[in-house]
Coordinates of C-alpha atoms and ligand atoms in Angstrom, one line a residue:
M1 CA 14.9 7.0 18.2
E2 CA 15.5 5.0 15.1
P3 CA 12.5 4.8 12.8
K4 CA 10.3 1.6 13.0
I5 CA 7.8 2.6 10.4
A6 CA 8.3 4.1 7.0
V7 CA 5.6 6.3 5.3
I8 CA 6.5 6.4 1.6
M9 CA 4.4 8.3 -1.1
G10 CA 4.8 8.6 -4.8
S11 CA 4.8 12.5 -5.0
D12 CA 4.4 15.5 -2.8
S13 CA 0.8 15.8 -4.2
D14 CA -0.1 12.8 -2.0
F15 CA 1.0 14.3 1.3
E16 CA -2.3 15.9 2.3
V17 CA -3.8 12.5 2.3
M18 CA -0.7 10.6 3.6
S19 CA -0.3 13.1 6.4
E20 CA -3.3 11.2 8.1
A21 CA -0.9 8.2 8.6
V22 CA 1.8 10.4 10.1
K23 CA -0.6 12.0 12.5
V24 CA -1.8 8.4 13.7
L25 CA 2.0 7.4 14.2
K26 CA 2.6 10.7 16.2
E27 CA -0.5 10.0 18.3
Y28 CA 0.8 6.5 19.3
G29 CA 4.4 7.7 19.7
V30 CA 5.9 5.4 17.0
P31 CA 9.3 6.5 15.6
H32 CA 8.8 6.8 11.9
E33 CA 10.2 8.4 8.8
V34 CA 8.6 10.0 5.7
S35 CA 9.8 10.3 2.2
V36 CA 8.8 10.7 -1.4
R37 CA 9.7 7.8 -3.7
S38 CA 8.3 6.8 -7.1
A39 CA 8.1 3.4 -8.6
H40 CA 8.1 5.0 -12.0
R41 CA 10.3 8.1 -11.7
T42 CA 13.0 6.7 -9.2
P43 CA 12.8 3.0 -9.7
E44 CA 16.3 2.0 -8.9
E45 CA 16.5 4.2 -5.7
T46 CA 13.0 3.1 -4.5
A47 CA 13.9 -0.6 -5.0
L48 CA 17.4 -0.1 -3.1
Y49 CA 15.6 1.7 -0.2
A50 CA 13.1 -1.1 0.1
Q51 CA 16.1 -3.7 0.1
E52 CA 17.9 -1.9 2.9
A53 CA 14.8 -0.8 5.0
E54 CA 14.9 -3.9 7.3
S55 CA 18.5 -3.7 8.0
R56 CA 18.0 -0.2 9.2
G57 CA 15.4 -1.4 11.7
I58 CA 12.3 -0.6 9.8
R59 CA 9.5 -3.2 10.7
V60 CA 6.6 -2.0 8.3
L61 CA 6.4 -0.1 5.1
I62 CA 3.4 2.2 4.2
A63 CA 3.1 3.3 0.7
G64 CA 0.5 5.7 -0.7
A65 CA 0.3 6.3 -4.3
G66 CA -2.1 7.5 -6.9
A67 CA -2.8 6.7 -10.7
A68 CA -1.3 3.5 -12.0
A69 CA 0.0 2.9 -8.3
H70 CA 2.9 0.5 -8.3
L71 CA 4.7 1.7 -5.4
A72 CA 3.7 -0.6 -2.7
G73 CA 4.1 -3.5 -5.1
V74 CA 7.5 -2.5 -6.1
L75 CA 8.5 -2.1 -2.4
A76 CA 6.9 -5.4 -1.5
S77 CA 9.1 -7.1 -4.3
K78 CA 12.2 -5.9 -2.6
A79 CA 11.5 -6.4 0.9
T80 CA 10.1 -9.3 3.2
I81 CA 8.7 -6.8 5.9
P82 CA 5.2 -6.2 5.8
V83 CA 3.9 -3.4 3.1
I84 CA 0.7 -1.8 3.5
G85 CA -0.7 0.0 0.4
V86 CA -2.9 3.0 0.4
P87 CA -4.6 3.8 -3.1
L88 CA -4.9 7.5 -3.5
H89 CA -7.4 9.7 -5.7
A90 CA -5.1 11.3 -8.2
T91 CA -6.8 11.0 -11.6
P92 CA -10.2 11.3 -13.2
L93 CA -10.7 7.6 -12.1
G94 CA -11.1 8.7 -8.5
G95 CA -8.7 6.3 -6.9
L96 CA -10.1 3.0 -8.4
D97 CA -7.2 2.9 -10.8
A98 CA -4.8 3.1 -7.7
L99 CA -6.8 0.6 -5.8
L100 CA -6.8 -1.9 -8.5
A101 CA -3.1 -1.5 -9.2
T102 CA -2.4 -1.8 -5.5
V103 CA -4.6 -4.8 -4.5
Q104 CA -4.2 -7.2 -7.3
M105 CA -0.7 -8.5 -6.4
P106 CA 0.4 -11.7 -7.8
A107 CA 0.7 -14.7 -5.4
G108 CA 4.0 -14.6 -3.6
I109 CA 4.3 -10.9 -3.2
P110 CA 1.7 -9.6 -0.7
V111 CA 0.5 -6.0 -0.2
A112 CA -2.0 -5.3 2.5
T113 CA -4.3 -2.8 0.7
M114 CA -6.2 -0.3 2.4
A115 CA -9.3 1.9 1.5
I116 CA -8.9 4.7 -1.0
G117 CA -8.1 8.2 0.6
K118 CA -7.8 9.5 4.2
A119 CA -9.6 6.6 5.9
G120 CA -6.9 4.3 4.2
A121 CA -4.1 6.4 5.4
R122 CA -5.3 6.4 9.0
N123 CA -6.0 2.7 8.7
A124 CA -2.5 1.8 7.3
A125 CA -0.9 3.5 10.2
L126 CA -3.2 1.7 12.7
F127 CA -2.5 -1.6 10.9
A128 CA 1.2 -0.9 11.4
V129 CA 0.8 0.0 15.0
Q130 CA -1.1 -3.4 15.4
I131 CA 1.8 -5.1 13.8
L132 CA 4.2 -3.7 16.4
G133 CA 1.7 -4.2 19.0
L134 CA 2.1 -8.0 18.7
S135 CA 5.5 -7.4 20.6
D136 CA 4.9 -4.3 22.3
A137 CA 2.4 -4.3 25.3
D138 CA 2.4 -0.7 25.6
L139 CA 1.3 0.0 22.1
S140 CA -1.2 -3.0 22.3
G141 CA -2.7 -1.3 25.4
K142 CA -3.1 1.9 23.6
L143 CA -4.8 0.4 20.8
K144 CA -7.4 -1.2 23.3
D145 CA -7.9 2.3 25.0
A146 CA -8.5 4.0 21.6
R147 CA -11.1 1.2 21.0
G148 CA -12.9 2.0 24.1
K149 CA -13.0 5.7 23.5
M150 CA -14.4 5.1 20.1
A151 CA -17.1 2.8 21.4
A152 CA -18.0 5.7 24.0
A153 CA -18.2 8.2 21.3
V154 CA -20.7 5.9 19.3
E155 CA -22.9 5.5 22.4
A156 CA -22.7 9.5 22.8
K157 CA -23.8 9.9 19.2
S158 CA -26.7 7.3 19.8
R159 CA -27.9 9.2 22.8
K160 CA -27.8 12.3 20.6
V161 CA -29.8 10.8 17.7
Q162 CA -32.3 9.3 20.2
A163 CA -32.9 12.8 21.7
A164 CA -33.4 14.3 18.4
A165 CA -35.7 11.7 17.2
E166 CA -37.8 12.2 20.2
K167 CA -38.3 15.7 19.3
L168 CA -39.5 15.1 15.9
Ligands
RP5_1 C1 1.6 9.0 -8.6 O1 1.1 9.7 -9.5 C2 1.8 9.8 -7.2 O2 1.7 8.9 -6.2 C3 0.6 10.6 -7.4 O3 -0.5 10.1 -6.6 C4 0.3 10.7 -8.8 C5 0.6 12.1 -9.4 O4 1.7 12.5 -9.1 P1 2.2 14.0 -9.5 O5 2.2 14.1 -10.9 O6 1.4 15.1 -8.6 O7 3.7 14.1 -9.0 O8 2.8 8.3 -9.0

């Protein structure tokens, strides 16, 4: 099947964290593609990729980058499909550098910025699935099922903690 979501990362060193996004897309059975592109090291190629993504059937771009993380912003500057940014911890600044670089976009060019790291990568993929779910009842149903399972898991944790508290 033709990919609907693109997961892009600034370097192969980002893959461990960004693989969390890929896992979610696999869980939901969403066709996707994964690649390394750099706003700084391959700027022309990255811009062209963003420009052509929509015409290839890509519906959402997910971009993970660390350091002075301009990848999501550069993709967003060249595309009008939604771009979701994942700031990554890649320098002694712990990801705060990437968070600020990703989130502080000028008016007119939005990037939906997630949390730093693995939670952000997972949420980026879930957010992309939610966007697809607006016009895909099967995906929307899967998202609702997952929320139900999550709530059941919290209730189970609560019972466990209550039992442990009674034994104190
Ligand atoms: C960013 O610089 C990448 O997204 C990565 O998080 C960071 C370090 O890249 P490498 O030096 O490991 O290639 O562009």
